[in-house]
Tab-separated table of C-alpha atoms in Angstrom:
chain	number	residue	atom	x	y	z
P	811	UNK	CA	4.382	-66.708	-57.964
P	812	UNK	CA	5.120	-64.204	-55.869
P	813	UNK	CA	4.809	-60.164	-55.981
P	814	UNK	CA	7.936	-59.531	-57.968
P	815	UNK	CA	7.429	-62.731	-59.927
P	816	UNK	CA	4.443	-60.750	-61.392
P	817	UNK	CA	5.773	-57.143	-61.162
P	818	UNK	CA	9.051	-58.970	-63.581
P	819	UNK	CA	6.275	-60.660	-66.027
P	820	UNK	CA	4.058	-57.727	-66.432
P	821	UNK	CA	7.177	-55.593	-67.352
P	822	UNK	CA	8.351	-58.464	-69.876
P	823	UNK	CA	4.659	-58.287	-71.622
P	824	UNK	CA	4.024	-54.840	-71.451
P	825	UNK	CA	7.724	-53.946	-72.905
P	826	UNK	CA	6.705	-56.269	-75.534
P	827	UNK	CA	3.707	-55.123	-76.334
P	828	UNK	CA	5.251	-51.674	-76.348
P	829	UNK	CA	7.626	-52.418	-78.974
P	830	UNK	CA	5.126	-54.650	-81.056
P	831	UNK	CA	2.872	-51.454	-81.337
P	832	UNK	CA	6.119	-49.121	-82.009
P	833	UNK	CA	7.881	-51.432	-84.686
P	834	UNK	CA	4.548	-52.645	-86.614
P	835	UNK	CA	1.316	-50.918	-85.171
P	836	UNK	CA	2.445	-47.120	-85.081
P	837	UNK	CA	4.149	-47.500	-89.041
P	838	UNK	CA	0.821	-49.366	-90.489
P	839	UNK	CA	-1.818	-46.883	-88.978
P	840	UNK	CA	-3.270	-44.491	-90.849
P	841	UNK	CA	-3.004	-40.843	-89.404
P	842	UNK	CA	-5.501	-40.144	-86.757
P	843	UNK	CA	-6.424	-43.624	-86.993
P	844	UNK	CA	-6.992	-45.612	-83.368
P	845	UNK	CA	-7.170	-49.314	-82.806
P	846	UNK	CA	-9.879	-50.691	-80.521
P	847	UNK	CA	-10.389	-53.664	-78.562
P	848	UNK	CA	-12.382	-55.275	-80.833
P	849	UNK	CA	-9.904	-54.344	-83.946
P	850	UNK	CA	-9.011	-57.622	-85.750
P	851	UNK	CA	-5.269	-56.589	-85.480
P	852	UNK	CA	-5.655	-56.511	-81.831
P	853	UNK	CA	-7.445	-59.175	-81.411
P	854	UNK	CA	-4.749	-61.036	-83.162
P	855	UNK	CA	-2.041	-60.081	-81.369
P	856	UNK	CA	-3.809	-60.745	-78.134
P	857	UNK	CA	-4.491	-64.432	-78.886
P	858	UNK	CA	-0.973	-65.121	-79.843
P	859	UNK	CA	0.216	-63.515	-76.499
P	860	UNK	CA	-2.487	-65.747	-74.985
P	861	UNK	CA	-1.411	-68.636	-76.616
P	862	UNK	CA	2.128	-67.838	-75.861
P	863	UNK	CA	1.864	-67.248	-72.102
P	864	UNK	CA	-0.567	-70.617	-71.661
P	865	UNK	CA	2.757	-72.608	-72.900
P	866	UNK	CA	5.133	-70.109	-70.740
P	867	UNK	CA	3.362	-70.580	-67.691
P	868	UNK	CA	2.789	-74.416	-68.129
P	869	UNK	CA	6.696	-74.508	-67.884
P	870	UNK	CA	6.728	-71.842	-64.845
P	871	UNK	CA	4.570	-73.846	-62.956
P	872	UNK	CA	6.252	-77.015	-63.792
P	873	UNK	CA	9.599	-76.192	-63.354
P	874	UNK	CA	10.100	-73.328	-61.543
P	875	UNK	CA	7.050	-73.922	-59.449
P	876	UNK	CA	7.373	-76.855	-58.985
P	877	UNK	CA	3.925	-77.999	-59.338
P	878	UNK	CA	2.710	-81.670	-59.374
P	879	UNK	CA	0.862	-82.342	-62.965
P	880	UNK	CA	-0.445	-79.090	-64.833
P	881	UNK	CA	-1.928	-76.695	-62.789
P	882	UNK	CA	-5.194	-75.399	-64.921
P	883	UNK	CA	-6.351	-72.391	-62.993
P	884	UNK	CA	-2.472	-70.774	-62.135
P	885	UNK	CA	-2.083	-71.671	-65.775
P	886	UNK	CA	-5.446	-69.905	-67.065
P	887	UNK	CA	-4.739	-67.076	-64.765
P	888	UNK	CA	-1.675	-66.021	-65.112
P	889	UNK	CA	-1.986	-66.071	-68.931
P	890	UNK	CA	-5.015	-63.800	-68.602
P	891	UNK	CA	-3.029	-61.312	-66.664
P	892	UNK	CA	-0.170	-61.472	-68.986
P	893	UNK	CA	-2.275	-61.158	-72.075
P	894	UNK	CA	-4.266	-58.271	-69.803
P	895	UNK	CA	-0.796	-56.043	-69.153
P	896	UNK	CA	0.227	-57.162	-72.617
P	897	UNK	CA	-2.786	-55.532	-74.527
P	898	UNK	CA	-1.629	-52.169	-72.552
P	899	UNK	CA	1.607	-52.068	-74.080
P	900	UNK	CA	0.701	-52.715	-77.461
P	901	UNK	CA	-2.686	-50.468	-77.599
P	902	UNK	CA	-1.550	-47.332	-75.471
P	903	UNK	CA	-3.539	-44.187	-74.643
P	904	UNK	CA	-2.328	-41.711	-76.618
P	905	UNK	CA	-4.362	-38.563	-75.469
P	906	UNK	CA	-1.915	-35.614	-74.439
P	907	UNK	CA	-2.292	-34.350	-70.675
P	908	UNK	CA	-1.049	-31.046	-70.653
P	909	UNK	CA	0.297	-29.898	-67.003
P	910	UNK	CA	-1.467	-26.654	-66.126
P	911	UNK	CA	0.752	-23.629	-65.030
């Protein structure tokens, strides 16, 4: 996978990681409330986008790829990227930078 094979995947996660924490994240918190890495919510969502993206990238290797057999480390990887971009979509830094005048 090239360059803009990854830029198009890490836009795919991240949007969807974007909306997961605007449609279900942001109306379950609590006010003032933050989510961590290690918050079981997280975690959860991060091992189904894991999960997902071994099974998506199996089939991008094998047939868009073109590779011979399953590929183990381009499938491992690229799944660890995903899920990588994927938790910065759905756990975003909301701290407020305020442009000085």
């Amino acid at each position: 996978m090239g360059f803009l094979g990854y830029l198009l995947m890490g836009g795919v996660v991240y949007t969807a990681g974007f909306f997961i924490n605007l449609k279900r994240l942001a109306k379950g918190r609590a006010a003032g409330e933050e989510y961590s890495l290690t918050h079981p919510v997280i975690l959860g969502y991060l091992a189904a986008c894991f999960g997902v993206m071994l099974i998506v990238s199996a089939l991008i290797g094998r047939f868009i790829l073109a590779h011979e057999g399953m590929d183990w480390a381009f499938i491992v990887v690229n799944s660890l990227v995903a899920t990588f971009v994927f938790y910065f979509g759905l756990n975003p830094d909301t701290s407020k930078m305020n442009l000085p005048n």
